[in-house]
Amino acid sequence: MQLETITSISTPNGEGAIGIVRLSGIDALAIADVLYRGKKQLAEVDSHTINYGHIVDPTTDEVIEEVMVAVMRAPRTYTREDIVEINCHGGIHTINRVLQLTLNHGARLAEPGEFTKRAFLNGRIDLSQAESVMDFIRAKTTQASKVAAGQMQGRLKSYIEDLRQRILNILAQVEVNIDYPEYDDVEEATTAFLLDEAKKVLVDIDDLLKDASQGRILREGLPTAIVGKPNVGKSSLLNYLVQDNKAIVTEIAGTTRDILEEYVNVGGIPLKLIDTAGIRDTDDIVEKIGVERSRAAIGSAALILYVMNYNDTLSTDDIEILESLARDDRQVIIVLNKTDLEQNMDLEALQSYGMPIVETSILHEAGLKQLEDEIAQLFFSGTVENADSTYVSNNRHIHLLEQSRSAIGDAIRSAEMDVPIDIVQIDLVKTWELLGEVIGEDVSEQLIDQLFSQFCLGK
Ligand code: GDP
Ligand code: ZN
């Protein structure tokens, strides 16, 4: 029985400068030769040699990568089959494309442990050796999958599985088109379907990324500045937030003694309050340095609670600060305090800045619940309660989602420009793979391949 030729990336996925696509099987050389341009065909080079050349997409003649290709003929190889290792250096995108080309030209993606399985099947190692390798791999990957799965909550996982299924549906349609290229109307229908579906997937990935940025907030705290003129109630607001919310996460001294960060839990959102030293100080630094100081505090904040006095008229300082706040994309909530006093503030003028206004009387603890709601509204569309069970909070996942978004974006752009459908296909497959990595689908393979390369080197 002749086994199919298998392929996989045999270096750990990620930042590594060099990545290896490894083929093993009866057609390894033939498949590689379809893609390889060098001095000689690989079928003609000596065994156990490294050969310089280029990987080219034979359907477009596009040069994908400059490579060194190791050729090892059976039986003196790890699997006892012909092995070709394509050494790439162009980063994960290129490596994926090379892998994709080997898949497009007759190889099948190796299953976890399959190289070792072959070594065993072909008598290269005995069962106990194979088993110990497999056990090790399995232990590692279970743990890794658990780690990965621990980050992922059920909803996200099924969400991504759904996205992947939809991409597979598009790919199936594309496959039909590639099989029947002579029918123009099939191609048109395929492109229309592809664009339609791919755009929906893109929108959903965008949604996930929105969730992701919320996850980051939950993890790192939302940098928040309490700003305003002297005497409007900043210290009172801070004290209220700190006292009322017993769940202060931590209180850390900053790099300078002046800067103090405090974390308070407001409606489930950890606010990282910036530069509270200035507000806490009885001499009130804000009072001394005024607008300049306020500007500095605003600098690193994502949320600004701009406190004003209901009893005051709108001053030129206020107008200056509000106008500059309105110009940038930070979230601002105007806390119009001291509503227990007589109104002198021009509400209509204030509303003209288009920022949410919450009226409070901190002295009487009024309006503070509304303030919490407003904060939650701004950042979580009011749904912060279920946050822990829904959000992506891992930078690696966020990064993968961003890559997925750009890959499917590429597919859409290509389809719109009538690029040949098998090119579009590559980006769709890539999107599918990247999404798979998010839910840990690929983790085992990476680990195994890493293990294999160690195992190979060690022998
Ligand atoms: P800051 O200078 O902006 O930090 O303002 P403070 O928090 O130190 O408050 C200045 C004064 O306003 C204090 O005497 C507070 O008790 C008082 N104050 C704060 N909030 C209110 C409020 O809602 N109503 C009234 N009437 N007074 C308030
Ligand atoms: Zn103060």
Short mmCIF file of C-alpha atoms and ligand atoms in Angstrom, two decimals:
data_model
loop_
_atom_site.label_atom_id
_atom_site.label_comp_id
_atom_site.label_asym_id
_atom_site.label_seq_id
_atom_site.Cartn_x
_atom_site.Cartn_y
_atom_site.Cartn_z
CA MET A 1 0.00 0.00 0.00
CA GLN A 2 1.36 3.39 -0.98
CA LEU A 3 0.81 6.18 1.54
CA GLU A 4 -0.15 9.65 0.40
CA THR A 5 2.48 12.34 0.49
CA ILE A 6 2.05 14.53 3.54
CA THR A 7 3.14 18.09 4.18
CA SER A 8 3.29 20.50 7.07
CA ILE A 9 5.18 23.43 8.45
CA SER A 10 7.79 21.81 10.62
CA THR A 11 9.00 24.85 12.49
CA PRO A 12 7.14 26.57 15.31
CA ASN A 13 4.66 29.07 14.05
CA GLY A 14 5.47 32.66 14.79
CA GLU A 15 8.32 35.08 14.57
CA GLY A 16 11.13 32.66 13.64
CA ALA A 17 13.34 33.87 10.85
CA ILE A 18 13.32 30.54 9.06
CA GLY A 19 10.41 28.23 8.50
CA ILE A 20 10.45 24.79 6.98
CA VAL A 21 7.75 23.16 4.92
CA ARG A 22 8.36 19.45 5.03
CA LEU A 23 7.03 16.90 2.57
CA SER A 24 7.24 13.17 3.10
CA GLY A 25 6.09 10.42 0.74
CA ILE A 26 6.37 8.88 -2.63
CA ASP A 27 5.48 12.13 -4.45
CA ALA A 28 7.48 14.49 -2.28
CA LEU A 29 10.07 15.20 -4.97
CA ALA A 30 7.54 15.42 -7.79
CA ILE A 31 5.33 17.86 -5.88
CA ALA A 32 8.30 20.00 -4.87
CA ASP A 33 9.53 20.03 -8.47
CA VAL A 34 6.27 21.55 -9.67
CA LEU A 35 6.98 24.53 -7.41
CA TYR A 36 10.75 24.66 -7.44
CA ARG A 37 12.92 26.57 -9.90
CA GLY A 38 16.62 25.93 -9.55
CA LYS A 39 19.69 24.83 -11.41
CA LYS A 40 18.46 21.26 -11.58
CA GLN A 41 15.18 19.52 -10.98
CA LEU A 42 15.09 18.12 -7.47
CA ALA A 43 14.43 14.69 -8.95
CA GLU A 44 17.93 14.91 -10.40
CA VAL A 45 19.94 16.10 -7.41
CA ASP A 46 21.85 13.78 -5.10
CA SER A 47 20.28 12.58 -1.91
CA HIS A 48 21.04 14.52 1.26
CA THR A 49 21.87 17.77 -0.50
CA ILE A 50 20.73 21.32 0.02
CA ASN A 51 19.68 23.12 -3.14
CA TYR A 52 19.29 26.82 -3.76
CA GLY A 53 16.37 28.07 -5.82
CA HIS A 54 12.95 29.73 -5.83
CA ILE A 55 9.42 28.63 -5.07
CA VAL A 56 7.06 29.75 -7.79
CA ASP A 57 3.30 29.52 -8.01
CA PRO A 58 3.06 27.49 -11.24
CA THR A 59 -0.41 28.80 -12.04
CA THR A 60 0.76 32.43 -12.11
CA ASP A 61 4.55 32.15 -12.33
CA GLU A 62 4.70 34.43 -9.32
CA VAL A 63 7.91 34.00 -7.35
CA ILE A 64 6.84 33.32 -3.78
CA GLU A 65 10.12 32.79 -2.01
CA GLU A 66 13.86 32.31 -2.27
CA VAL A 67 14.62 28.96 -0.70
CA MET A 68 17.10 26.28 0.26
CA VAL A 69 15.62 22.87 -0.36
CA ALA A 70 16.89 19.78 1.41
CA VAL A 71 16.37 16.54 -0.50
CA MET A 72 16.58 13.24 1.38
CA ARG A 73 15.70 10.07 -0.43
CA ALA A 74 14.30 6.95 1.12
CA PRO A 75 15.22 4.91 3.01
CA ARG A 76 17.83 6.92 4.93
CA THR A 77 15.30 9.41 6.31
CA TYR A 78 13.25 9.96 9.40
CA THR A 79 10.12 8.50 7.88
CA ARG A 80 12.01 6.12 5.58
CA GLU A 81 10.17 7.88 2.76
CA ASP A 82 11.44 10.57 0.41
CA ILE A 83 11.59 13.83 2.32
CA VAL A 84 11.85 17.35 0.95
CA GLU A 85 12.34 20.23 3.32
CA ILE A 86 11.76 23.70 1.91
CA ASN A 87 13.56 26.28 4.04
CA CYS A 88 11.85 29.65 3.79
CA HIS A 89 12.85 32.88 5.48
CA GLY A 90 10.06 35.25 4.50
CA GLY A 91 7.94 34.97 7.62
CA ILE A 92 4.79 33.07 8.36
CA HIS A 93 2.76 34.52 5.49
CA THR A 94 5.19 33.20 2.90
CA ILE A 95 5.59 29.89 4.66
CA ASN A 96 1.82 29.47 4.66
CA ARG A 97 1.72 30.18 0.96
CA VAL A 98 4.41 27.62 0.26
CA LEU A 99 2.51 25.11 2.39
CA GLN A 100 -0.65 25.98 0.51
CA LEU A 101 1.08 25.37 -2.81
CA THR A 102 2.21 21.92 -1.71
CA LEU A 103 -1.40 21.23 -0.73
CA ASN A 104 -2.69 22.50 -4.05
CA HIS A 105 -0.32 20.21 -5.91
CA GLY A 106 -1.04 16.87 -4.40
CA ALA A 107 0.17 16.73 -0.82
CA ARG A 108 -2.15 16.33 2.13
CA LEU A 109 -1.77 18.17 5.43
CA ALA A 110 0.01 15.89 7.90
CA GLU A 111 -1.97 14.85 10.91
CA PRO A 112 -0.49 15.35 14.35
CA GLY A 113 2.07 12.65 14.92
CA GLU A 114 1.92 11.44 11.38
CA PHE A 115 5.61 11.74 10.58
CA THR A 116 6.38 9.59 13.60
CA LYS A 117 3.60 7.23 12.67
CA ARG A 118 5.22 6.79 9.29
CA ALA A 119 8.61 6.22 10.83
CA PHE A 120 6.97 3.48 12.82
CA LEU A 121 4.94 2.07 9.93
CA ASN A 122 8.03 1.95 7.77
CA GLY A 123 10.05 0.21 10.44
CA ARG A 124 12.25 3.17 11.22
CA ILE A 125 11.41 3.07 14.93
CA ASP A 126 9.75 0.39 17.01
CA LEU A 127 6.39 0.66 18.69
CA SER A 128 7.69 1.55 22.12
CA GLN A 129 9.71 4.39 20.69
CA ALA A 130 6.75 5.58 18.67
CA GLU A 131 4.51 5.36 21.69
CA SER A 132 6.80 7.27 23.95
CA VAL A 133 7.09 10.01 21.39
CA MET A 134 3.36 10.05 20.90
CA ASP A 135 2.67 10.08 24.63
CA PHE A 136 4.95 13.00 25.08
CA ILE A 137 3.32 14.81 22.23
CA ARG A 138 -0.12 14.05 23.52
CA ALA A 139 0.68 15.22 27.03
CA LYS A 140 2.13 18.42 25.71
CA THR A 141 -0.71 19.17 23.39
CA THR A 142 -3.45 18.37 25.87
CA GLN A 143 -1.88 20.82 28.21
CA ALA A 144 -1.40 23.35 25.48
CA SER A 145 -4.93 22.88 24.24
CA LYS A 146 -6.15 23.31 27.77
CA VAL A 147 -4.17 26.47 28.13
CA ALA A 148 -5.58 27.67 24.85
CA ALA A 149 -9.06 26.47 25.66
CA GLY A 150 -8.87 28.09 29.07
CA GLN A 151 -8.59 31.45 27.37
CA MET A 152 -11.48 30.71 25.13
CA GLN A 153 -14.99 30.62 26.33
CA GLY A 154 -17.63 28.46 24.77
CA ARG A 155 -19.37 31.19 22.92
CA LEU A 156 -16.27 32.48 21.23
CA LYS A 157 -15.23 29.02 20.20
CA SER A 158 -18.53 28.19 18.55
CA TYR A 159 -18.57 31.64 17.03
CA ILE A 160 -15.23 30.96 15.37
CA GLU A 161 -16.21 27.45 14.38
CA ASP A 162 -19.20 28.95 12.66
CA LEU A 163 -17.01 31.44 10.81
CA ARG A 164 -14.72 28.64 9.68
CA GLN A 165 -17.63 26.57 8.48
CA ARG A 166 -18.89 29.49 6.44
CA ILE A 167 -15.45 29.91 4.88
CA LEU A 168 -15.46 26.21 4.03
CA ASN A 169 -18.81 26.68 2.32
CA ILE A 170 -17.32 29.44 0.20
CA LEU A 171 -14.32 27.24 -0.59
CA ALA A 172 -16.60 24.40 -1.64
CA GLN A 173 -18.30 26.77 -4.05
CA VAL A 174 -14.94 27.94 -5.35
CA GLU A 175 -13.94 24.32 -5.86
CA VAL A 176 -16.99 23.77 -8.10
CA ASN A 177 -15.94 26.77 -10.11
CA ILE A 178 -12.40 25.50 -10.50
CA ASP A 179 -13.78 22.14 -11.61
CA TYR A 180 -16.02 23.70 -14.25
CA PRO A 181 -14.05 26.69 -15.48
CA GLU A 182 -15.74 26.64 -18.89
CA TYR A 183 -19.04 27.91 -17.53
CA ASP A 184 -18.95 31.67 -17.27
CA ASP A 185 -22.18 31.93 -15.34
CA VAL A 186 -20.83 29.54 -12.72
CA GLU A 187 -17.88 31.84 -12.23
CA GLU A 188 -20.10 34.88 -11.88
CA ALA A 189 -22.36 33.16 -9.41
CA THR A 190 -19.35 31.97 -7.46
CA THR A 191 -17.83 35.42 -7.26
CA ALA A 192 -21.13 36.92 -6.17
CA PHE A 193 -21.62 34.27 -3.52
CA LEU A 194 -18.02 34.56 -2.41
CA LEU A 195 -18.17 38.33 -2.05
CA ASP A 196 -21.46 38.21 -0.25
CA GLU A 197 -20.40 35.59 2.25
CA ALA A 198 -16.85 36.81 2.73
CA LYS A 199 -18.10 40.29 3.55
CA LYS A 200 -20.39 38.87 6.21
CA VAL A 201 -17.49 36.96 7.70
CA LEU A 202 -15.42 40.13 7.70
CA VAL A 203 -18.13 41.99 9.60
CA ASP A 204 -18.26 39.22 12.18
CA ILE A 205 -14.49 39.20 12.64
CA ASP A 206 -14.71 42.94 13.16
CA ASP A 207 -17.28 42.37 15.88
CA LEU A 208 -14.99 39.91 17.58
CA LEU A 209 -12.18 42.41 17.51
CA LYS A 210 -14.44 44.96 19.08
CA ASP A 211 -15.06 42.47 21.84
CA ALA A 212 -11.34 41.92 22.00
CA SER A 213 -10.57 45.53 22.74
CA GLN A 214 -13.13 45.32 25.50
CA GLY A 215 -11.37 42.26 26.82
CA ARG A 216 -8.16 44.22 26.93
CA ILE A 217 -9.89 46.88 28.98
CA LEU A 218 -11.13 44.27 31.41
CA ARG A 219 -7.65 42.93 31.78
CA GLU A 220 -5.62 46.10 31.91
CA GLY A 221 -8.04 48.68 33.20
CA LEU A 222 -9.46 51.62 31.37
CA PRO A 223 -7.12 54.61 31.73
CA THR A 224 -9.37 57.32 33.07
CA ALA A 225 -8.70 60.91 33.99
CA ILE A 226 -10.86 63.02 36.22
CA VAL A 227 -10.43 66.54 34.97
CA GLY A 228 -11.97 69.90 35.63
CA LYS A 229 -11.52 73.32 37.10
CA PRO A 230 -10.79 73.82 40.80
CA ASN A 231 -13.57 73.19 43.24
CA VAL A 232 -16.00 71.49 40.89
CA GLY A 233 -15.90 68.21 42.86
CA LYS A 234 -13.11 66.11 41.37
CA SER A 235 -11.75 64.99 44.74
CA SER A 236 -15.27 64.27 45.91
CA LEU A 237 -15.91 62.12 42.85
CA LEU A 238 -12.64 60.29 43.30
CA ASN A 239 -13.36 59.64 46.96
CA TYR A 240 -16.80 58.40 46.11
CA LEU A 241 -15.49 56.02 43.46
CA VAL A 242 -12.75 54.73 45.71
CA GLN A 243 -14.87 54.36 48.83
CA ASP A 244 -18.03 53.15 47.27
CA ASN A 245 -16.21 50.51 45.28
CA LYS A 246 -14.50 48.42 47.88
CA ALA A 247 -12.93 46.35 45.13
CA ILE A 248 -9.90 48.51 44.61
CA VAL A 249 -7.64 46.24 42.69
CA THR A 250 -4.38 47.78 43.66
CA GLU A 251 -2.75 51.04 44.45
CA ILE A 252 0.61 51.46 42.81
CA ALA A 253 3.17 54.16 42.94
CA GLY A 254 4.10 55.42 39.51
CA THR A 255 7.50 56.30 38.19
CA THR A 256 7.40 59.67 39.85
CA ARG A 257 5.98 60.33 43.25
CA ASP A 258 3.45 62.69 41.79
CA ILE A 259 1.78 60.10 39.68
CA LEU A 260 -0.42 57.66 41.43
CA GLU A 261 -2.68 55.17 39.79
CA GLU A 262 -5.66 53.67 41.46
CA TYR A 263 -7.97 51.01 40.15
CA VAL A 264 -11.62 51.12 40.95
CA ASN A 265 -14.32 48.81 39.82
CA VAL A 266 -17.14 50.80 38.30
CA GLY A 267 -20.06 48.73 37.12
CA GLY A 268 -17.75 45.83 36.35
CA ILE A 269 -15.24 47.93 34.49
CA PRO A 270 -11.85 48.43 36.10
CA LEU A 271 -11.03 52.08 35.75
CA LYS A 272 -7.38 52.89 36.03
CA LEU A 273 -7.54 56.36 37.46
CA ILE A 274 -4.64 58.43 36.23
CA ASP A 275 -2.80 61.00 38.21
CA THR A 276 -5.01 60.96 41.23
CA ALA A 277 -2.22 62.50 43.29
CA GLY A 278 -3.12 65.85 41.86
CA ILE A 279 -6.73 65.40 42.80
CA ARG A 280 -6.16 63.90 46.20
CA ASP A 281 -3.71 66.52 47.32
CA THR A 282 -5.41 68.97 49.65
CA ASP A 283 -3.54 71.76 47.91
CA ASP A 284 -4.96 70.45 44.68
CA ILE A 285 -2.31 70.55 42.02
CA VAL A 286 -4.99 71.09 39.42
CA GLU A 287 -5.83 74.25 41.23
CA LYS A 288 -2.26 75.49 40.96
CA ILE A 289 -1.44 74.55 37.44
CA GLY A 290 -4.94 74.67 36.06
CA VAL A 291 -5.52 74.03 32.42
CA GLU A 292 -1.97 72.87 31.68
CA ARG A 293 -2.14 70.22 34.32
CA SER A 294 -5.51 69.08 33.11
CA ARG A 295 -4.14 68.70 29.64
CA ALA A 296 -1.28 66.54 30.88
CA ALA A 297 -3.66 64.27 32.74
CA ILE A 298 -5.82 64.00 29.67
CA GLY A 299 -2.79 62.88 27.69
CA SER A 300 -2.82 59.17 28.39
CA ALA A 301 -6.48 58.70 29.22
CA ALA A 302 -8.95 56.72 27.13
CA LEU A 303 -11.87 58.00 29.16
CA ILE A 304 -12.17 61.50 30.53
CA LEU A 305 -14.58 62.42 33.24
CA TYR A 306 -14.84 66.14 32.79
CA VAL A 307 -16.30 67.54 35.97
CA MET A 308 -18.14 70.84 35.89
CA ASN A 309 -20.16 72.88 38.33
CA TYR A 310 -23.88 73.30 37.65
CA ASN A 311 -23.69 76.44 39.72
CA ASP A 312 -21.00 78.00 37.49
CA THR A 313 -21.36 79.64 34.14
CA LEU A 314 -19.49 78.21 31.19
CA SER A 315 -16.01 79.74 31.37
CA THR A 316 -13.52 80.35 28.59
CA ASP A 317 -11.24 77.71 30.18
CA ASP A 318 -14.06 75.19 29.96
CA ILE A 319 -14.76 76.09 26.37
CA GLU A 320 -11.10 75.77 25.46
CA ILE A 321 -10.77 72.34 27.06
CA LEU A 322 -14.09 71.04 25.75
CA GLU A 323 -13.26 72.13 22.24
CA SER A 324 -9.93 70.36 22.29
CA LEU A 325 -11.55 67.24 23.79
CA ALA A 326 -14.22 67.27 21.11
CA ARG A 327 -11.48 67.21 18.49
CA ASP A 328 -9.87 63.93 19.49
CA ASP A 329 -11.38 60.50 19.61
CA ARG A 330 -11.22 59.86 23.32
CA GLN A 331 -14.41 59.19 25.17
CA VAL A 332 -15.53 62.09 27.31
CA ILE A 333 -18.32 62.14 29.83
CA ILE A 334 -19.29 65.51 31.23
CA VAL A 335 -20.06 65.16 34.91
CA LEU A 336 -22.23 68.14 35.68
CA ASN A 337 -21.94 68.26 39.44
CA LYS A 338 -23.60 70.18 42.24
CA THR A 339 -27.09 69.92 40.81
CA ASP A 340 -28.32 70.56 44.35
CA LEU A 341 -27.29 74.16 43.81
CA GLU A 342 -28.86 76.74 41.62
CA GLN A 343 -28.34 76.30 37.88
CA ASN A 344 -26.10 78.80 36.16
CA MET A 345 -24.70 76.45 33.55
CA ASP A 346 -25.93 76.90 30.01
CA LEU A 347 -27.07 73.33 29.29
CA GLU A 348 -27.77 73.94 25.64
CA ALA A 349 -24.29 75.28 25.03
CA LEU A 350 -22.89 72.28 26.82
CA GLN A 351 -24.95 69.85 24.79
CA SER A 352 -23.56 71.35 21.62
CA TYR A 353 -20.29 69.47 22.20
CA GLY A 354 -22.08 66.20 21.57
CA MET A 355 -20.72 64.51 24.66
CA PRO A 356 -22.83 62.55 27.10
CA ILE A 357 -23.73 64.65 30.12
CA VAL A 358 -24.49 63.11 33.49
CA GLU A 359 -25.92 65.35 36.17
CA THR A 360 -24.73 64.57 39.67
CA SER A 361 -24.78 65.82 43.18
CA ILE A 362 -21.89 64.01 44.68
CA LEU A 363 -22.60 65.66 48.00
CA HIS A 364 -25.95 63.87 48.06
CA GLU A 365 -24.70 60.85 46.16
CA ALA A 366 -27.17 61.52 43.37
CA GLY A 367 -26.66 60.64 39.71
CA LEU A 368 -23.68 58.39 40.37
CA LYS A 369 -25.43 55.22 39.27
CA GLN A 370 -26.24 56.98 35.99
CA LEU A 371 -22.57 57.83 35.67
CA GLU A 372 -21.63 54.17 36.06
CA ASP A 373 -24.24 53.20 33.50
CA GLU A 374 -22.94 55.79 31.09
CA ILE A 375 -19.40 54.44 31.37
CA ALA A 376 -20.61 50.90 30.76
CA GLN A 377 -22.73 52.15 27.88
CA LEU A 378 -19.79 53.79 26.19
CA PHE A 379 -17.50 50.80 26.35
CA PHE A 380 -19.68 47.77 26.35
CA SER A 381 -22.97 48.88 24.90
CA GLY A 382 -24.39 48.28 28.33
CA THR A 383 -23.59 44.58 28.37
CA VAL A 384 -20.64 44.45 30.67
CA GLU A 385 -22.22 41.96 33.08
CA ASN A 386 -21.44 38.99 30.88
CA ALA A 387 -18.03 40.22 29.96
CA ASP A 388 -15.92 37.39 31.35
CA SER A 389 -17.75 34.76 29.38
CA THR A 390 -17.56 36.43 26.01
CA TYR A 391 -14.46 38.41 25.37
CA VAL A 392 -11.20 37.62 23.74
CA SER A 393 -8.53 38.85 26.09
CA ASN A 394 -5.34 37.36 24.79
CA ASN A 395 -3.00 39.43 22.66
CA ARG A 396 -2.06 36.44 20.52
CA HIS A 397 -5.72 35.88 19.70
CA ILE A 398 -6.27 39.52 18.97
CA HIS A 399 -3.28 39.43 16.68
CA LEU A 400 -4.59 36.34 14.89
CA LEU A 401 -8.02 37.90 14.50
CA GLU A 402 -6.43 40.99 13.00
CA GLN A 403 -4.52 38.80 10.57
CA SER A 404 -7.70 36.91 9.72
CA ARG A 405 -9.46 40.17 9.07
CA SER A 406 -6.76 41.33 6.69
CA ALA A 407 -6.60 37.95 4.92
CA ILE A 408 -10.32 37.90 4.21
CA GLY A 409 -10.07 41.56 3.26
CA ASP A 410 -7.45 40.54 0.69
CA ALA A 411 -9.76 37.81 -0.60
CA ILE A 412 -12.60 40.30 -1.00
CA ARG A 413 -10.43 42.86 -2.77
CA SER A 414 -9.02 40.21 -5.10
CA ALA A 415 -12.49 38.90 -5.92
CA GLU A 416 -13.68 42.42 -6.63
CA MET A 417 -10.77 42.91 -8.99
CA ASP A 418 -11.51 39.63 -10.79
CA VAL A 419 -8.22 38.06 -9.76
CA PRO A 420 -8.20 34.33 -10.66
CA ILE A 421 -10.29 32.47 -8.18
CA ASP A 422 -7.55 30.12 -7.01
CA ILE A 423 -5.63 33.15 -5.73
CA VAL A 424 -8.69 34.28 -3.84
CA GLN A 425 -8.87 30.74 -2.54
CA ILE A 426 -5.42 31.03 -0.97
CA ASP A 427 -6.50 33.98 1.15
CA LEU A 428 -9.69 32.21 2.16
CA VAL A 429 -7.75 29.14 3.21
CA LYS A 430 -5.40 31.37 5.13
CA THR A 431 -8.28 33.06 6.92
CA TRP A 432 -9.64 29.66 7.79
CA GLU A 433 -6.28 28.55 9.16
CA LEU A 434 -5.73 31.70 11.18
CA LEU A 435 -9.15 31.39 12.75
CA GLY A 436 -8.30 27.79 13.53
CA GLU A 437 -5.26 28.96 15.42
CA VAL A 438 -7.40 31.26 17.53
CA ILE A 439 -9.36 28.34 18.88
CA GLY A 440 -6.25 26.26 19.38
CA GLU A 441 -6.94 23.99 16.45
CA ASP A 442 -3.40 24.32 15.24
CA VAL A 443 -1.63 24.33 18.56
CA SER A 444 -1.04 20.62 18.62
CA GLU A 445 0.45 20.61 15.17
CA GLN A 446 2.88 23.36 15.96
CA LEU A 447 4.02 21.64 19.09
CA ILE A 448 4.36 18.34 17.38
CA ASP A 449 6.33 19.77 14.55
CA GLN A 450 8.56 21.51 16.99
CA LEU A 451 9.05 18.25 18.77
CA PHE A 452 9.77 16.46 15.53
CA SER A 453 12.43 18.88 14.47
CA GLN A 454 14.10 18.34 17.83
CA PHE A 455 13.70 14.64 17.51
CA CYS A 456 15.20 14.70 14.03
CA LEU A 457 18.13 16.81 15.04
CA GLY A 458 18.84 14.59 18.01
CA LYS A 459 19.21 11.39 16.04
P1 GDP B 1 -12.08 69.72 43.36
O1 GDP B 1 -11.32 70.95 43.63
O2 GDP B 1 -12.58 69.69 41.97
O3 GDP B 1 -11.33 68.48 43.70
O4 GDP B 1 -13.40 69.76 44.26
P2 GDP B 1 -13.65 69.05 45.64
O5 GDP B 1 -14.05 67.66 45.46
O6 GDP B 1 -12.50 69.32 46.54
O7 GDP B 1 -14.94 69.83 46.11
C1 GDP B 1 -14.92 71.22 46.30
C2 GDP B 1 -16.06 71.56 47.24
O8 GDP B 1 -17.31 71.29 46.62
C3 GDP B 1 -16.04 70.77 48.52
O9 GDP B 1 -16.38 71.61 49.59
C4 GDP B 1 -17.12 69.71 48.32
O10 GDP B 1 -17.73 69.29 49.53
C5 GDP B 1 -18.09 70.46 47.46
N1 GDP B 1 -18.93 69.58 46.66
C6 GDP B 1 -18.56 68.51 45.95
N2 GDP B 1 -19.63 67.95 45.30
C7 GDP B 1 -20.69 68.74 45.62
C8 GDP B 1 -22.07 68.70 45.26
O11 GDP B 1 -22.56 67.83 44.52
N3 GDP B 1 -22.88 69.67 45.74
C9 GDP B 1 -22.39 70.65 46.56
N4 GDP B 1 -23.26 71.55 46.98
N5 GDP B 1 -21.11 70.69 46.92
C10 GDP B 1 -20.24 69.76 46.47
ZN ZN B 2 -9.64 68.46 44.68
#
